[in-house]
Tab-separated table of C-alpha atoms and ligand atoms in Angstrom:
chain	number	residue	atom	x	y	z
B	1	UNK	CA	162.115	74.503	82.875
B	2	UNK	CA	164.776	77.118	83.559
B	3	UNK	CA	165.675	79.254	80.540
B	4	UNK	CA	168.530	81.674	80.742
B	5	UNK	CA	169.839	84.325	78.420
B	6	UNK	CA	173.116	86.233	78.724
B	7	UNK	CA	173.305	89.586	76.953
B	8	UNK	CA	175.744	92.475	76.750
B	9	UNK	CA	175.139	94.839	79.680
B	10	UNK	CA	172.251	97.104	78.580
B	11	UNK	CA	171.903	100.900	78.506
B	12	UNK	CA	168.903	103.112	79.165
B	13	UNK	CA	168.639	105.821	76.499
B	14	UNK	CA	166.076	107.909	78.437
B	15	UNK	CA	166.082	108.101	82.226
B	16	UNK	CA	164.977	110.522	84.962
B	17	UNK	CA	167.227	110.386	88.026
B	18	UNK	CA	166.102	113.651	89.706
B	19	UNK	CA	168.354	115.073	92.423
B	20	UNK	CA	169.015	114.984	96.185
B	21	UNK	CA	167.345	112.206	98.217
B	22	UNK	CA	165.382	110.892	95.229
B	23	UNK	CA	168.569	110.576	93.139
B	24	UNK	CA	170.231	108.595	95.902
B	25	UNK	CA	167.238	106.256	96.148
B	26	UNK	CA	166.659	105.571	92.443
B	27	UNK	CA	170.211	105.542	91.041
B	28	UNK	CA	171.098	102.030	92.333
B	29	UNK	CA	167.892	100.675	90.775
B	30	UNK	CA	169.287	101.574	87.335
B	31	UNK	CA	173.011	101.057	88.004
B	32	UNK	CA	172.371	97.465	89.152
B	33	UNK	CA	171.640	96.348	85.567
B	34	UNK	CA	172.555	99.192	83.202
B	35	UNK	CA	176.004	100.397	82.153
B	36	UNK	CA	174.956	103.885	81.048
B	37	UNK	CA	171.895	106.069	80.737
B	38	UNK	CA	170.925	109.250	78.941
B	39	UNK	CA	170.077	111.492	81.885
B	40	UNK	CA	167.084	113.735	81.374
B	41	UNK	CA	167.781	117.389	82.241
B	42	UNK	CA	164.279	118.406	83.424
B	43	UNK	CA	165.313	119.362	86.941
B	44	UNK	CA	164.016	122.532	88.574
B	45	UNK	CA	165.783	124.655	87.367
B	46	UNK	CA	166.669	122.657	84.230
B	47	UNK	CA	170.196	121.612	83.207
B	48	UNK	CA	170.802	124.193	80.510
B	49	UNK	CA	174.534	124.917	80.366
B	50	UNK	CA	177.666	122.799	80.171
B	51	UNK	CA	178.608	124.001	83.671
B	52	UNK	CA	175.244	122.846	85.077
B	53	UNK	CA	175.639	119.457	83.364
B	54	UNK	CA	179.120	119.037	84.889
B	55	UNK	CA	177.795	119.836	88.379
B	56	UNK	CA	174.822	117.444	87.947
B	57	UNK	CA	177.129	114.684	86.702
B	58	UNK	CA	179.278	115.128	89.844
B	59	UNK	CA	176.174	114.839	92.044
B	60	UNK	CA	175.126	111.643	90.245
B	61	UNK	CA	178.554	110.055	90.638
B	62	UNK	CA	178.645	111.094	94.307
B	63	UNK	CA	175.280	109.356	94.852
B	64	UNK	CA	176.491	106.074	93.305
B	65	UNK	CA	176.962	103.381	95.975
B	66	UNK	CA	180.512	102.040	96.527
B	67	UNK	CA	181.372	99.231	94.154
B	68	UNK	CA	178.739	100.084	91.501
B	69	UNK	CA	179.827	101.171	88.037
B	70	UNK	CA	177.638	103.504	86.025
B	71	UNK	CA	178.310	106.129	83.378
B	72	UNK	CA	175.736	108.964	83.235
B	73	UNK	CA	175.479	110.433	79.726
B	74	UNK	CA	174.600	114.060	80.226
B	75	UNK	CA	172.043	116.035	78.250
B	76	UNK	CA	171.420	119.768	77.904
B	77	UNK	CA	167.893	121.135	78.062
B	78	UNK	CA	167.298	123.245	74.945
B	79	UNK	CA	165.878	126.721	75.571
B	80	UNK	CA	165.381	129.661	73.259
B	81	UNK	CA	168.501	131.198	74.863
B	82	UNK	CA	170.806	128.177	74.464
B	83	UNK	CA	174.210	129.205	73.143
B	84	UNK	CA	175.403	127.041	70.200
B	85	UNK	CA	179.047	127.567	71.234
B	86	UNK	CA	178.396	126.297	74.796
B	87	UNK	CA	176.652	123.203	73.382
B	88	UNK	CA	179.499	122.513	70.949
B	89	UNK	CA	182.164	122.946	73.649
B	90	UNK	CA	180.316	120.663	76.103
B	91	UNK	CA	180.020	118.027	73.369
B	92	UNK	CA	183.634	118.331	72.203
B	93	UNK	CA	184.929	117.838	75.754
B	94	UNK	CA	182.925	114.607	76.081
B	95	UNK	CA	180.851	116.020	78.945
B	96	UNK	CA	177.533	116.128	77.117
B	97	UNK	CA	176.083	113.502	74.774
B	98	UNK	CA	172.925	115.128	73.443
B	99	UNK	CA	170.478	118.009	73.672
B	100	UNK	CA	166.837	117.597	74.658
B	101	UNK	CA	164.024	119.443	72.969
B	102	UNK	CA	160.878	119.849	75.060
B	103	UNK	CA	158.056	121.824	73.478
B	104	UNK	CA	157.132	124.341	76.224
B	105	UNK	CA	154.507	122.859	78.535
B	106	UNK	CA	154.555	119.347	77.058
B	107	UNK	CA	155.335	117.485	80.275
B	108	UNK	CA	156.770	117.586	83.817
B	109	UNK	CA	159.099	120.601	84.291
B	110	UNK	CA	159.018	121.694	80.662
B	111	UNK	CA	158.077	125.340	81.214
B	112	UNK	CA	161.495	126.489	79.921
B	113	UNK	CA	161.080	124.514	76.692
B	114	UNK	CA	160.859	125.838	73.159
B	115	UNK	CA	157.911	127.902	71.942
B	116	UNK	CA	159.360	129.444	68.806
B	117	UNK	CA	161.364	126.844	66.903
B	118	UNK	CA	163.034	129.506	64.721
B	119	UNK	CA	164.870	130.741	67.830
B	120	UNK	CA	166.735	127.427	68.254
B	121	UNK	CA	167.704	127.106	64.595
B	122	UNK	CA	171.362	128.165	65.162
B	123	UNK	CA	171.768	125.475	67.852
B	124	UNK	CA	170.216	122.796	65.631
B	125	UNK	CA	172.434	123.799	62.723
B	126	UNK	CA	175.535	123.593	64.917
B	127	UNK	CA	174.425	120.147	66.147
B	128	UNK	CA	173.934	118.909	62.582
B	129	UNK	CA	177.426	120.153	61.737
B	130	UNK	CA	179.080	118.323	64.659
B	131	UNK	CA	176.884	115.204	64.498
B	132	UNK	CA	175.418	115.676	67.983
B	133	UNK	CA	172.067	113.911	68.497
B	134	UNK	CA	168.892	115.803	69.401
B	135	UNK	CA	166.504	113.974	71.743
B	136	UNK	CA	162.943	115.080	71.093
B	137	UNK	CA	159.840	114.968	73.284
B	138	UNK	CA	157.459	114.615	70.363
B	139	UNK	CA	154.155	116.127	71.421
B	140	UNK	CA	152.534	119.404	70.416
B	141	UNK	CA	151.057	121.400	73.272
B	142	UNK	CA	148.287	123.286	71.444
B	143	UNK	CA	145.107	123.184	73.499
B	144	UNK	CA	142.943	122.357	70.501
B	145	UNK	CA	144.862	119.124	69.825
B	146	UNK	CA	143.537	116.078	71.680
B	147	UNK	CA	146.113	114.588	74.074
B	148	UNK	CA	145.906	111.226	72.270
B	149	UNK	CA	146.762	112.893	68.914
B	150	UNK	CA	149.639	115.078	70.083
B	151	UNK	CA	152.432	112.778	68.916
B	152	UNK	CA	151.064	112.274	65.408
B	153	UNK	CA	150.431	116.005	65.000
B	154	UNK	CA	153.948	116.819	66.279
B	155	UNK	CA	155.500	114.618	63.584
B	156	UNK	CA	153.653	116.471	60.808
B	157	UNK	CA	153.747	120.015	62.126
B	158	UNK	CA	157.085	120.200	63.957
B	159	UNK	CA	159.435	117.259	63.543
B	160	UNK	CA	159.292	116.730	59.811
B	161	UNK	CA	159.723	120.483	59.051
B	162	UNK	CA	162.688	120.708	61.493
B	163	UNK	CA	164.377	117.699	59.925
B	164	UNK	CA	163.806	119.004	56.379
B	165	UNK	CA	165.163	122.433	57.338
B	166	UNK	CA	168.229	120.970	59.066
B	167	UNK	CA	169.768	118.284	56.858
B	168	UNK	CA	172.151	116.019	58.740
B	169	UNK	CA	170.538	116.649	62.148
B	170	UNK	CA	170.519	113.327	64.007
B	171	UNK	CA	167.249	112.918	65.908
B	172	UNK	CA	166.037	110.461	68.536
B	173	UNK	CA	162.257	110.427	68.826
B	174	UNK	CA	161.931	109.739	72.508
B	175	UNK	CA	159.387	107.338	74.003
B	176	UNK	CA	157.289	106.870	70.879
B	177	UNK	CA	153.750	105.708	71.673
B	178	UNK	CA	152.050	105.411	68.300
B	179	UNK	CA	152.050	103.466	65.055
B	180	UNK	CA	152.521	106.902	63.428
B	181	UNK	CA	155.858	107.241	65.283
B	182	UNK	CA	156.947	103.747	64.230
B	183	UNK	CA	155.986	104.399	60.605
B	184	UNK	CA	157.768	107.766	60.527
B	185	UNK	CA	161.014	106.169	61.725
B	186	UNK	CA	160.701	103.334	59.233
B	187	UNK	CA	160.064	105.649	56.298
B	188	UNK	CA	163.022	107.916	57.106
B	189	UNK	CA	166.097	105.715	57.019
B	190	UNK	CA	168.667	108.467	57.602
B	191	UNK	CA	169.622	110.193	60.860
B	192	UNK	CA	166.566	109.018	62.801
B	193	UNK	CA	166.082	106.597	65.687
B	194	UNK	CA	163.457	106.119	68.388
B	195	UNK	CA	163.355	104.953	71.959
B	196	UNK	CA	160.521	102.824	73.288
B	197	UNK	CA	159.699	102.484	76.989
B	198	UNK	CA	159.032	99.264	78.836
B	199	UNK	CA	155.620	100.371	80.057
B	200	UNK	CA	154.344	101.345	76.588
B	201	UNK	CA	155.001	97.750	75.492
B	202	UNK	CA	152.751	96.578	78.348
B	203	UNK	CA	149.869	99.013	78.856
B	204	UNK	CA	147.351	100.698	76.599
B	205	UNK	CA	144.988	103.485	77.605
B	206	UNK	CA	142.436	101.068	79.054
B	207	UNK	CA	144.910	100.157	81.782
B	208	UNK	CA	144.814	103.780	82.969
B	209	UNK	CA	141.059	104.270	82.906
B	210	UNK	CA	139.049	101.034	83.087
B	211	UNK	CA	137.765	99.933	86.495
B	212	UNK	CA	138.890	103.111	88.257
B	213	UNK	CA	141.662	105.572	87.506
B	214	UNK	CA	145.175	104.131	87.933
B	215	UNK	CA	147.577	107.011	88.574
B	216	UNK	CA	150.675	104.802	88.442
B	217	UNK	CA	149.930	104.042	84.769
B	218	UNK	CA	149.685	107.732	83.883
B	219	UNK	CA	152.738	109.016	82.037
B	220	UNK	CA	153.495	111.319	79.139
B	221	UNK	CA	153.194	110.694	76.309
B	222	UNK	CA	150.043	108.976	77.551
B	223	UNK	CA	149.541	105.333	76.545
B	224	UNK	CA	147.372	105.046	73.428
B	225	UNK	CA	144.981	102.486	71.882
B	226	UNK	CA	145.852	98.792	71.676
B	227	UNK	CA	146.749	98.993	67.955
B	228	UNK	CA	149.539	101.408	68.872
B	229	UNK	CA	150.882	99.192	71.660
B	230	UNK	CA	151.001	96.318	69.168
B	231	UNK	CA	152.918	98.479	66.660
B	232	UNK	CA	155.450	99.363	69.380
B	233	UNK	CA	155.875	95.703	70.324
B	234	UNK	CA	156.402	94.763	66.681
B	235	UNK	CA	159.006	97.537	66.262
B	236	UNK	CA	160.888	96.784	69.492
B	237	UNK	CA	161.109	93.058	68.813
B	238	UNK	CA	161.719	93.349	65.041
B	239	UNK	CA	165.506	93.561	65.233
B	240	UNK	CA	165.376	96.923	63.374
B	241	UNK	CA	168.386	98.799	64.778
B	242	UNK	CA	166.619	102.170	64.695
B	243	UNK	CA	164.518	101.184	67.744
B	244	UNK	CA	166.124	100.957	71.179
B	245	UNK	CA	165.310	100.991	74.870
B	246	UNK	CA	164.684	104.233	76.731
B	247	UNK	CA	162.741	103.370	79.860
B	248	UNK	CA	161.637	106.926	80.705
B	249	UNK	CA	161.634	105.628	84.279
B	250	UNK	CA	160.293	108.763	85.993
B	251	UNK	CA	159.978	108.557	89.781
B	252	UNK	CA	157.443	110.654	91.669
B	253	UNK	CA	156.519	110.015	95.306
B	254	UNK	CA	153.120	108.380	95.802
B	255	UNK	CA	151.664	111.563	97.292
B	256	UNK	CA	152.376	113.380	94.016
B	257	UNK	CA	150.912	110.578	91.848
B	258	UNK	CA	147.863	109.719	93.972
B	259	UNK	CA	146.460	113.212	93.980
B	260	UNK	CA	143.678	115.373	92.528
B	261	UNK	CA	146.252	116.506	89.943
B	262	UNK	CA	148.654	113.585	89.698
B	263	UNK	CA	152.103	113.823	88.103
B	264	UNK	CA	152.963	111.963	84.902
B	265	UNK	CA	155.605	109.228	85.071
B	266	UNK	CA	155.994	105.460	85.549
B	267	UNK	CA	158.866	104.192	87.687
B	268	UNK	CA	160.225	101.100	85.936
B	269	UNK	CA	163.960	101.083	86.720
B	270	UNK	CA	163.680	98.252	89.252
B	271	UNK	CA	162.028	95.613	87.063
B	272	UNK	CA	162.537	96.822	83.484
B	273	UNK	CA	164.888	94.075	82.276
B	274	UNK	CA	162.693	91.328	83.773
B	275	UNK	CA	159.589	92.841	82.162
B	276	UNK	CA	161.335	93.135	78.807
B	277	UNK	CA	162.372	89.486	78.949
B	278	UNK	CA	158.699	88.625	79.585
B	279	UNK	CA	157.504	90.779	76.658
B	280	UNK	CA	160.148	89.543	74.213
B	281	UNK	CA	159.456	85.922	75.199
B	282	UNK	CA	155.720	86.471	74.614
B	283	UNK	CA	156.551	87.784	71.143
B	284	UNK	CA	158.820	84.796	70.432
B	285	UNK	CA	161.686	87.268	70.062
B	286	UNK	CA	164.136	86.692	72.925
B	287	UNK	CA	166.870	86.693	70.272
B	288	UNK	CA	166.277	90.392	69.514
B	289	UNK	CA	166.290	91.605	73.136
B	290	UNK	CA	170.053	92.152	73.182
B	291	UNK	CA	169.864	94.360	70.087
B	292	UNK	CA	167.044	96.440	71.570
B	293	UNK	CA	168.565	96.867	75.040
B	294	UNK	CA	172.326	96.690	74.485
B	295	UNK	CA	173.400	97.176	70.856
B	296	UNK	CA	171.113	99.439	68.808
B	297	UNK	CA	171.476	102.409	71.183
B	298	UNK	CA	175.302	102.502	71.186
B	299	UNK	CA	175.243	102.088	67.397
B	300	UNK	CA	172.986	105.146	67.001
B	301	UNK	CA	174.956	107.224	69.516
B	302	UNK	CA	178.257	106.068	67.961
B	303	UNK	CA	179.520	104.743	71.298
B	304	UNK	CA	181.125	101.391	72.089
B	305	UNK	CA	178.945	98.667	73.558
B	306	UNK	CA	179.330	98.029	77.292
B	307	UNK	CA	181.860	95.608	78.701
B	308	UNK	CA	180.328	92.805	80.666
B	309	UNK	CA	177.022	91.003	80.532
B	310	UNK	CA	173.865	90.393	82.502
B	311	UNK	CA	172.025	87.102	82.660
B	312	UNK	CA	168.244	86.867	82.554
B	313	UNK	CA	166.851	83.689	84.041
B	314	UNK	CA	163.289	82.400	83.892
B	315	UNK	CA	162.412	80.656	87.138
B	316	UNK	CA	159.563	78.340	88.108
B	317	UNK	CA	157.884	80.712	90.535
B	318	UNK	CA	156.766	84.301	90.050
B	319	UNK	CA	159.301	86.918	91.108
B	320	UNK	CA	158.375	89.182	94.017
B	321	UNK	CA	159.550	92.649	92.966
B	322	UNK	CA	159.396	95.331	95.633
B	323	UNK	CA	156.058	97.115	95.478
B	324	UNK	CA	157.681	100.413	96.443
B	325	UNK	CA	161.079	101.874	97.090
B	326	UNK	CA	161.687	104.412	99.846
B	327	UNK	CA	163.040	107.708	98.538
B	328	UNK	CA	163.622	109.774	101.666
B	329	UNK	CA	160.875	112.095	100.409
B	330	UNK	CA	158.291	109.293	100.567
B	331	UNK	CA	157.573	105.969	98.857
B	332	UNK	CA	157.781	105.544	95.057
B	333	UNK	CA	155.605	102.816	93.542
B	334	UNK	CA	157.384	100.382	91.220
B	335	UNK	CA	155.543	99.767	87.922
B	336	UNK	CA	153.271	96.720	88.209
B	337	UNK	CA	152.593	94.996	84.873
B	338	UNK	CA	149.421	93.448	86.326
B	339	UNK	CA	150.541	89.860	85.724
B	340	UNK	CA	153.127	87.532	87.261
B	341	UNK	CA	156.665	87.704	85.861
B	342	UNK	CA	159.100	84.796	86.114
B	343	UNK	CA	162.311	86.481	84.913
B	344	UNK	CA	165.128	87.715	87.137
B	345	UNK	CA	168.449	89.370	86.406
B	346	UNK	CA	171.700	88.065	87.841
V	401	LIG	C1	158.580	112.685	82.930
V	401	LIG	C2	158.967	113.235	84.302
V	401	LIG	O1	158.268	112.917	85.275
V	401	LIG	O2	159.961	113.952	84.396
V	401	LIG	N1	157.245	112.154	82.989
V	401	LIG	C3	156.715	111.233	82.160
V	401	LIG	O3	155.516	110.969	82.256
V	401	LIG	N2	157.440	110.610	81.285
V	401	LIG	C4	158.721	113.748	81.911
V	401	LIG	C5	158.777	113.235	80.503
V	401	LIG	O4	159.737	112.575	80.111
V	401	LIG	O5	157.856	113.512	79.731
V	402	LIG	ZN1	161.066	111.270	80.190
């Protein structure tokens, strides 16, 4: 039986597009289905100032194929030297949508992130005043904290104190991976939302490690135990407007992933909407997919919903997604859920 579902054109509230040849290769994979995306600023060097964000936005729009429509929502990378006035001006002009907080050393290209949170207090206070959202990579980086506990510890030691010290600051907990993250959002009804990735709804830590190490399932925050994956699925499909899609699609060429020290990141832009339809159908929750992918994000960011729609169709035979896309710098492996998927997007 063919089932089909038409939803408002979705947005991706956490996306890595990179730059140069990689940008050109991966941008159409997102722009094909998504109206907008929050563009992560962790380039080398990072996108720190309004001027750098404007230049990066121009490069993204220049890389967009003829006839495709896509609106990149730019983000500034918060450093201990970020100037509150530059942030406020970039936001007021409409150029920049949010600021990203990376604890120094938490993930790929985060060396310029924040070490001393007191140093960024003036920026956070300015953001609270103007209602500008802060996107947070929620993991501590202390060596004594186990990598599987870093999100839960971050909530207690860093996030909750920052939020208490900065009333009115609007925070997006990015790519939550734990029941602790879900519970923290649910118990704090004001000024807090969370993105959930496609791959964290599909894999747990066994997928990375059982039967041989699977570098294409390694991302940060790392996938956790099954109980956490189930909590994320329950949150994403619940209809609760505080949870929305941020794929964290993070392309790295195969040579960088399949290595003695492989990079973190799953590339899901190509098949995300099909995979989400599969997951939401499994949960008996196809009716909440539009909220998660197309409505809850704009509501949090106080932006209009996209014009237009996409249609998801379940076909009789499994869909053959490309195994890899060519980036110019080498092949990038598309996330493989490990089971057949019957949904396509038209
Ligand atoms: C991201 C990347 O490759 O830039 N990697 C990842 O595993 N998600 C960085 C990030 O968002 O943490
Ligand atoms: Zn990311």
